[in-house]
Short mmCIF file of C-alpha atoms and ligand atoms in Angstrom, two decimals:
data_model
loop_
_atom_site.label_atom_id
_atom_site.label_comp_id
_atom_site.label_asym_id
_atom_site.label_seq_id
_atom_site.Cartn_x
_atom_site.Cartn_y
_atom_site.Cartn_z
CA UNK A 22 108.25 118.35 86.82
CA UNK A 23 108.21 120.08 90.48
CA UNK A 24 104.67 120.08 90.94
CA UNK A 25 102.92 117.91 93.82
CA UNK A 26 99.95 118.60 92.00
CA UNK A 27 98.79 115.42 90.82
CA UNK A 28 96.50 112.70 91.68
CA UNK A 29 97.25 108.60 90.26
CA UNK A 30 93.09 107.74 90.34
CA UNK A 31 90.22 109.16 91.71
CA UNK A 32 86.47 109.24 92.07
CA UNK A 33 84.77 112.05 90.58
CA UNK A 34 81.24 112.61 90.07
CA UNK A 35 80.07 109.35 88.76
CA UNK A 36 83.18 108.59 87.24
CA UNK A 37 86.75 106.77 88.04
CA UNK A 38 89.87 109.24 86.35
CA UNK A 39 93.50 107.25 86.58
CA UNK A 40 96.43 108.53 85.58
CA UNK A 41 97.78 105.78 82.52
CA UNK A 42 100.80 104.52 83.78
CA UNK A 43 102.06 102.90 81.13
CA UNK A 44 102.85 106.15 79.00
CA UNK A 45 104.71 107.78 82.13
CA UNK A 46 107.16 109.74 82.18
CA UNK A 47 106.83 111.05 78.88
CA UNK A 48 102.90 111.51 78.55
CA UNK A 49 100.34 112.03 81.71
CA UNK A 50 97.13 111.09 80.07
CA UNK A 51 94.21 111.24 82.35
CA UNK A 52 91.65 108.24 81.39
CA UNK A 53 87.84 109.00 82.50
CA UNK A 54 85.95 106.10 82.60
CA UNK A 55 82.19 105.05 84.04
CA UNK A 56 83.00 100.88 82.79
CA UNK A 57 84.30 98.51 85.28
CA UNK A 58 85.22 96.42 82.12
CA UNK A 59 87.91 99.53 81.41
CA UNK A 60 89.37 99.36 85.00
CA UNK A 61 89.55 95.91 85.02
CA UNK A 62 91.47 96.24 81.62
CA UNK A 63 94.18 98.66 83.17
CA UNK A 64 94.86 96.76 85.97
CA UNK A 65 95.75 94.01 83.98
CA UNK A 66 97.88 95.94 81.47
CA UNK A 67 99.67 97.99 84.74
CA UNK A 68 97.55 101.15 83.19
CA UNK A 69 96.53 101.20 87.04
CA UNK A 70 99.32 99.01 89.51
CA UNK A 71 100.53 98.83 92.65
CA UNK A 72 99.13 96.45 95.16
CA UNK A 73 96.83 99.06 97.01
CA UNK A 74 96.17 101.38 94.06
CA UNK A 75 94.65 97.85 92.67
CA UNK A 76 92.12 97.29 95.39
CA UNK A 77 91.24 100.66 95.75
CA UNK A 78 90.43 100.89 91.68
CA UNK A 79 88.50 97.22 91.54
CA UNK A 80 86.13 98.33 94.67
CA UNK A 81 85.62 101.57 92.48
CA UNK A 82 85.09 99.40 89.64
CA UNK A 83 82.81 96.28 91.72
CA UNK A 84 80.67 99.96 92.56
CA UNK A 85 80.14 101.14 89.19
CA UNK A 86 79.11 97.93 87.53
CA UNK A 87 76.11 98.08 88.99
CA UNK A 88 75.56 101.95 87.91
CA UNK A 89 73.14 100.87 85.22
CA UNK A 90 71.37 98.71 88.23
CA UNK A 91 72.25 96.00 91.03
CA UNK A 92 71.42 92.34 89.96
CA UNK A 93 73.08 89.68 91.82
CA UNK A 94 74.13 87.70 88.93
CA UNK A 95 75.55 90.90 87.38
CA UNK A 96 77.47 92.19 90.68
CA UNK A 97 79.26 88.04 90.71
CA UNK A 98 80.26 88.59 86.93
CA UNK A 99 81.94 91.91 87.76
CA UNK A 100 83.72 90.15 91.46
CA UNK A 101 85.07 87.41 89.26
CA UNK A 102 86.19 89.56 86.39
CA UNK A 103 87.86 91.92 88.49
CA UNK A 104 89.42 89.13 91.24
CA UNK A 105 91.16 87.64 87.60
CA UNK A 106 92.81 90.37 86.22
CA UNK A 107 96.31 90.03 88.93
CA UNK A 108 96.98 87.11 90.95
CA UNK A 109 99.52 88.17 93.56
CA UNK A 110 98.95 91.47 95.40
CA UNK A 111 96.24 90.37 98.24
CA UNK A 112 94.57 93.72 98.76
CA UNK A 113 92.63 93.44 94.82
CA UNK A 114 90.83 90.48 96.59
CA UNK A 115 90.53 91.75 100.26
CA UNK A 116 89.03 95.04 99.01
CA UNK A 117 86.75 92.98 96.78
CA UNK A 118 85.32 90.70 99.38
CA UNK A 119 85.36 93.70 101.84
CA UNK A 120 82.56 95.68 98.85
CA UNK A 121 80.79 91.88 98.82
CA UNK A 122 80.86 91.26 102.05
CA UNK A 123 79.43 95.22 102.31
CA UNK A 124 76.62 94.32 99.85
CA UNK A 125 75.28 91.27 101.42
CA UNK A 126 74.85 92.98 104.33
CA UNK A 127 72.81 95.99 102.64
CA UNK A 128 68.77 95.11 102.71
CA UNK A 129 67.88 93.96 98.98
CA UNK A 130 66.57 96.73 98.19
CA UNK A 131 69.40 99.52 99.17
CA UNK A 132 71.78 97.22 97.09
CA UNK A 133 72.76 100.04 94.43
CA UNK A 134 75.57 101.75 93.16
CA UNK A 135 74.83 104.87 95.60
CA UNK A 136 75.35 102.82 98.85
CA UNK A 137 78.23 100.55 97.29
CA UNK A 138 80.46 103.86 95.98
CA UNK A 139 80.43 104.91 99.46
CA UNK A 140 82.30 101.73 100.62
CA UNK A 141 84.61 102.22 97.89
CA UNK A 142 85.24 105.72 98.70
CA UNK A 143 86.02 105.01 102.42
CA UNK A 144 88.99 102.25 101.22
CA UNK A 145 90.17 105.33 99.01
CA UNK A 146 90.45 107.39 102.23
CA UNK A 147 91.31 104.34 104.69
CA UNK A 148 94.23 103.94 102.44
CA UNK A 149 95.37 107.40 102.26
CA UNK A 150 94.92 107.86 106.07
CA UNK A 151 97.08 104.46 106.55
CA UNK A 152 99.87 105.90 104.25
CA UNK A 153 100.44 108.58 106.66
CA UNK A 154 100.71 106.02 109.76
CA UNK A 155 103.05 104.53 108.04
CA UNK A 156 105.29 106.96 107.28
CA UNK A 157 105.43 108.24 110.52
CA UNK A 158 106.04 104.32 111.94
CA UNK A 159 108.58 103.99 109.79
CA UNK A 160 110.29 107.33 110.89
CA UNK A 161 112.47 105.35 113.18
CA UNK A 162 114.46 103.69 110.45
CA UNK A 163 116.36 106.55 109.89
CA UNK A 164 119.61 107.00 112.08
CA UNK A 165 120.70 109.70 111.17
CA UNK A 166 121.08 111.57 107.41
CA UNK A 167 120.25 108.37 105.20
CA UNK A 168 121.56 106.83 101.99
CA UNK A 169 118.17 104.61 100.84
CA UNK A 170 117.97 102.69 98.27
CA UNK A 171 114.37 101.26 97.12
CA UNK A 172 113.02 98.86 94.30
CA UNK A 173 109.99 99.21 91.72
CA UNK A 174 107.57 102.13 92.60
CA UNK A 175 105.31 102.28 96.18
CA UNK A 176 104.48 106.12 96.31
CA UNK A 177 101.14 107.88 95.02
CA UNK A 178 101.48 106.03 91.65
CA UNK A 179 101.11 102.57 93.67
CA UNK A 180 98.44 103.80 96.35
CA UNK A 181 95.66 105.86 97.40
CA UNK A 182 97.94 108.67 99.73
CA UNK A 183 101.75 109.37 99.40
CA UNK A 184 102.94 105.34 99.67
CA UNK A 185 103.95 103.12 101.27
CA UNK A 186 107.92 102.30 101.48
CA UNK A 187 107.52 105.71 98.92
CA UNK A 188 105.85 107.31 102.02
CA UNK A 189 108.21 106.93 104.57
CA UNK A 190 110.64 108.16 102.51
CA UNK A 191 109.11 111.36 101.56
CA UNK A 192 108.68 112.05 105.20
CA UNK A 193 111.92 111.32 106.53
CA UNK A 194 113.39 113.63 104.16
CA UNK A 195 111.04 116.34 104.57
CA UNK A 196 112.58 116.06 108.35
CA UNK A 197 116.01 115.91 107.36
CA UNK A 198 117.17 112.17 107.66
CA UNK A 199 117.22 111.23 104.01
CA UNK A 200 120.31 112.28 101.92
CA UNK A 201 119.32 110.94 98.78
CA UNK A 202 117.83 107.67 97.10
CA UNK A 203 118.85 104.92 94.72
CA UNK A 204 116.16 103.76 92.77
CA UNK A 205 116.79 100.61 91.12
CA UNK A 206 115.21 100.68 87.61
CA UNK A 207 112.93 97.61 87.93
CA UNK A 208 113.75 95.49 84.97
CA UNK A 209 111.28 94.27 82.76
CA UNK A 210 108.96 96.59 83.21
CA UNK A 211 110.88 99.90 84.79
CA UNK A 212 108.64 101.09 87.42
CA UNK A 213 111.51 102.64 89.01
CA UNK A 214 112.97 103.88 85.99
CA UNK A 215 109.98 105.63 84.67
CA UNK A 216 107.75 105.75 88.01
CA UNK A 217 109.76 106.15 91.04
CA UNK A 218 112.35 108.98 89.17
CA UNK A 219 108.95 110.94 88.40
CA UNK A 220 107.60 110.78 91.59
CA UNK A 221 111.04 111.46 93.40
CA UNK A 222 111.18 114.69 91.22
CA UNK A 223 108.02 115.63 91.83
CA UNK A 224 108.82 116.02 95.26
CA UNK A 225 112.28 117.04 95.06
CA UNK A 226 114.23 114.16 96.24
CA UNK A 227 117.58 114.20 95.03
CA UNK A 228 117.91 110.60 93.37
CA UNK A 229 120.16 108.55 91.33
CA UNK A 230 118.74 105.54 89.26
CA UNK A 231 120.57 102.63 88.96
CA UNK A 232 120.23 99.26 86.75
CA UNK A 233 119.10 96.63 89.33
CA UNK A 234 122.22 95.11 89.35
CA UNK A 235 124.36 97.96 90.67
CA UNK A 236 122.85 97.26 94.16
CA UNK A 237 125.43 94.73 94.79
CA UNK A 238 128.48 97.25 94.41
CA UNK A 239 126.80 100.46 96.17
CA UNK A 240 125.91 97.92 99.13
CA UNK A 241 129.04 96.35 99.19
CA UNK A 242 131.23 99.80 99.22
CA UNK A 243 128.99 100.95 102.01
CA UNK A 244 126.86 103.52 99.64
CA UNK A 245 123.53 102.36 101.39
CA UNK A 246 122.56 102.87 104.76
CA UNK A 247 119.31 100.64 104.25
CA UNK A 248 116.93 99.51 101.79
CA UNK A 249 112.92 99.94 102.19
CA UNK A 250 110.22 98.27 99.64
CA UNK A 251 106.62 97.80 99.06
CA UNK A 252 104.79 94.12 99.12
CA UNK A 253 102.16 92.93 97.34
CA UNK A 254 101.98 90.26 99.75
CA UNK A 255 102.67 89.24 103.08
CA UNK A 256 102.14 85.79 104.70
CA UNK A 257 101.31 85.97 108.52
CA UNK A 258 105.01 84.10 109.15
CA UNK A 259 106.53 87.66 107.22
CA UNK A 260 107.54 85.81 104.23
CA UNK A 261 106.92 88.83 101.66
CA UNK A 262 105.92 88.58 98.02
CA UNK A 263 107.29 92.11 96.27
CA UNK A 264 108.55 92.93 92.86
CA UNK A 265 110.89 90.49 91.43
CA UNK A 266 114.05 91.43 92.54
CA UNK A 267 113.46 92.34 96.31
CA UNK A 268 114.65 89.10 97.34
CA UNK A 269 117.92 89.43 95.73
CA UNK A 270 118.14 92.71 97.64
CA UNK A 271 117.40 91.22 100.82
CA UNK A 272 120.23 88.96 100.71
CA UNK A 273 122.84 91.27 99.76
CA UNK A 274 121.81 93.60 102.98
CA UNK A 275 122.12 90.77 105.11
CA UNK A 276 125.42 89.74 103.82
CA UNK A 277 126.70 92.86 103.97
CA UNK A 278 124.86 93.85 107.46
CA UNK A 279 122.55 96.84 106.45
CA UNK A 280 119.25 96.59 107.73
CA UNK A 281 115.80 95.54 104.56
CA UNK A 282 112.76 97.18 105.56
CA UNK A 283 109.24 96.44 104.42
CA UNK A 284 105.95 99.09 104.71
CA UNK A 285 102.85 97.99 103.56
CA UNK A 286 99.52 98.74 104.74
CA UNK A 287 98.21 95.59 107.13
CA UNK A 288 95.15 94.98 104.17
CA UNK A 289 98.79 93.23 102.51
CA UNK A 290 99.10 90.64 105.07
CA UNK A 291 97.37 87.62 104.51
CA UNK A 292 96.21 85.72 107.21
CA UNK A 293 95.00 82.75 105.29
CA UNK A 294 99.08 82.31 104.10
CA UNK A 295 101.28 80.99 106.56
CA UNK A 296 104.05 81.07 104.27
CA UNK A 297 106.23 81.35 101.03
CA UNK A 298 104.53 78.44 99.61
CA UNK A 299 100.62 79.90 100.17
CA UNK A 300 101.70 82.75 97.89
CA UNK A 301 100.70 82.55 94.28
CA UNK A 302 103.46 84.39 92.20
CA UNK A 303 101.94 85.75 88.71
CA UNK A 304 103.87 85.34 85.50
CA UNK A 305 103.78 87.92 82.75
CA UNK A 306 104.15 86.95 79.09
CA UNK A 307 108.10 87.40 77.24
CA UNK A 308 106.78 89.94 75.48
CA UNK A 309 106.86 92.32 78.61
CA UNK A 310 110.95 91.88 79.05
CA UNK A 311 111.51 92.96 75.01
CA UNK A 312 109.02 95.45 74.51
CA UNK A 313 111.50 98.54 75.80
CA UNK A 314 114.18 97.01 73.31
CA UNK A 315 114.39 98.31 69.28
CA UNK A 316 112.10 96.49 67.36
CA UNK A 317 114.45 96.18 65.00
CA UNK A 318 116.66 94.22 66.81
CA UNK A 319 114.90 91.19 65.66
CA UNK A 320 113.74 89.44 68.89
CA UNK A 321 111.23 86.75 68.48
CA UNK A 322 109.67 83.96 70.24
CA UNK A 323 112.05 83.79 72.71
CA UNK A 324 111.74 81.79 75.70
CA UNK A 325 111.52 83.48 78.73
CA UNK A 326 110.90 82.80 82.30
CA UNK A 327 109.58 86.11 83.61
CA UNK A 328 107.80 86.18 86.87
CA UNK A 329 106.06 89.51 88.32
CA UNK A 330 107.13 88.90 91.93
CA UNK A 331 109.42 87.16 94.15
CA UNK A 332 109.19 85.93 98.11
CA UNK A 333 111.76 87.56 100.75
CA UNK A 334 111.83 85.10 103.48
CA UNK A 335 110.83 86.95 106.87
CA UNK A 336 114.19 85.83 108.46
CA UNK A 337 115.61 88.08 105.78
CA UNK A 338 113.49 91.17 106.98
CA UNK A 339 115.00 93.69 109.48
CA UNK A 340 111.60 94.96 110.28
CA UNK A 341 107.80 95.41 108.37
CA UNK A 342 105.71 98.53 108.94
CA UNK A 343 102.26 99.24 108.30
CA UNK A 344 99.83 101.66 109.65
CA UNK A 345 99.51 99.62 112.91
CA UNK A 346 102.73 99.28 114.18
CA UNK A 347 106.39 98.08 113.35
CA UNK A 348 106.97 94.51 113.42
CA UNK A 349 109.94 92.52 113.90
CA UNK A 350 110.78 88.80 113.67
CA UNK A 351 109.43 86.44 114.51
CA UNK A 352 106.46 88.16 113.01
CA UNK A 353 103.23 87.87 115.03
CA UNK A 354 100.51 90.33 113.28
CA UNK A 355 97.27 89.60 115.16
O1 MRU B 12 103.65 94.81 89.02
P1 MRU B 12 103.43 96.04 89.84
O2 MRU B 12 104.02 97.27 89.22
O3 MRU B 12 101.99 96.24 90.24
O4 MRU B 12 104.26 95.73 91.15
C1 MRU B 12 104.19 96.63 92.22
C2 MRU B 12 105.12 96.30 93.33
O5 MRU B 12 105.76 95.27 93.37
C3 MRU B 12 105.15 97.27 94.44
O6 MRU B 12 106.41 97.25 95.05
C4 MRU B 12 104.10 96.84 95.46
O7 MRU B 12 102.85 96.75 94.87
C5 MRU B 12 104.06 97.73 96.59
S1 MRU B 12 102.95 99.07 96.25
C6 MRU B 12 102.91 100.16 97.45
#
């Protein structure tokens, strides 16, 4: 697995390929697909996830719905399927109104899927060209030789270019100020287990995984020198919706006075929030925290309270970086 060689989705000659993330690491099965219907299917089973992978595969999807032809009442259909499959992570909807928005302003009669796959194309490369600002934002994080420790999975499997918190790791160790990371394994689902170990091997990070609740004890004995995430969300006060779990993480840095970090690209901040409370936090079904367990161990129809995401209140973040700048509280993004 040292190859850099890979690709999580991309547009190819009429045709949307994605990388199935659900089978990884043990299977890397390539899906080719012309059906928005498909795409909108693998976002909601995490086939396709991340916040910005999301948008950028539902404006790839939005485009190819109308492959067959553009009718109004079909392009709407495919917007509302799509902007239903996940709830939380802002940039499925901002890229979506971004290719309506697009499309109303097209004449009636250049409405097609020719014009609209070039809008989707340019968020594809927008994304990847913003995954590089961030990285080299976030460069500054790094003191010296550093000891990070992340949660759930924000690099090429989550976006359109090397990541996001993912990204600014990869490029402060290719310059020599990352040591090694801690990936916590992202219970229910593991997306640091399975995604961020593969990715961290793929580009020869030297990594140790951890069970999410070993954070407590490496922070504590002074193991970490700071912890970066994703977010699938971001209010315009900095309160920051990210994989269940981050806020957990947030309070044991600033207990134990080691600075949280957040990188997202700025399409994750959401104007129209001004806080926690504006943030809608999706629930998955109890099926989701058994389904890595032996079937045979009998589990059924057990309550659960599972919930995809939780909020990190912006007082709790040492600083959030996206491809425009680093901010720091009190957050001010316009
Ligand atoms: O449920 P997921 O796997 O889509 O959740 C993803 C996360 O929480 C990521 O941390 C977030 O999307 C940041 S992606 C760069």
């Amino acid at each position: 697995m040292k190859s850099d060689n890979w690709f999580s989705l991309k547009y190819s000659d009429g045709e949307v390929v994605f990388l199935d993330q659900t089978k990884l690491p043990a299977v890397e099965d390539y899906v080719h697909t012309q059906s928005y219907l498909r795409i909108a299917e693998a976002i909601k089973r995490l086939e396709i996830r991340g916040a910005p992978l999301i948008g950028i595969a539902a404006a790839y999807a939005l485009a190819l719905s109308v492959k067959q032809g553009y009718s109004q009442q079909l392009f709407n259909d495919s917007y509302l399927t799509l902007a239903s499959t996940r709830p939380t992570a802002v940039n499925l909807f901002n890229c979506l109104n971004r290719m309506r928005d697009f499309c109303e302003n097209l004449p009636e009669n250049k409405r097609n899927f020719e014009n609209l796959i070039l809008e989707a194309i340019a968020i594809h490369k927008e994304d990847e060209q913003g995954c590089e600002a961030i990285a080299e934002n976030g460069k500054k994080i790094f003191n010296s030789k550093s000891r990070v420790l992340t949660h759930c999975n924000t690099g090429k499997l989550a976006t359109g270019g090397i990541g996001t918190a993912f990204g600014v790791i990869l490029r402060g160790f290719e310059a020599g100020l990352v040591e090694m990371v801690f990936a916590d394994e992202t219970r229910p689902l593991f997306q640091g287990l399975r995604l961020t170990s593969y990715e961290l091997s793929k580009s020869n990070i030297p990594f140790k995984v951890i069970p999410d609740s070993a954070a407590g004890v490496l922070i504590r004995d002074g193991k970490v020198d700071l912890v970066i995430t994703g977010a699938d969300r971001i209010a315009s006060n900095g309160d920051s919706a990210n994989k269940l779990g981050t806020f957990s993480l947030s309070v044991l840095c600033k207990t134990s006075g080691i600075p949280f970090y957040i990188a997202a690209p700025s399409s994750t901040i959401d104007f129209k929030a001004g806080g926690f409370e504006d943030i809608p936090i999706e629930e998955r079904s109890s099926d989701e925290l058994i389904q890595y367990l032996d079937p045979d161990l009998g589990f059924k129809n057990i309550d659960s309270f599972n919930p995809s995401f939780d909020v990190t209140p912006a007082e709790n973040i040492s600083g959030i970086i996206t491809e425009k700048g680093f901010y720091t509280y009190p957050y001010n993004f316009s």
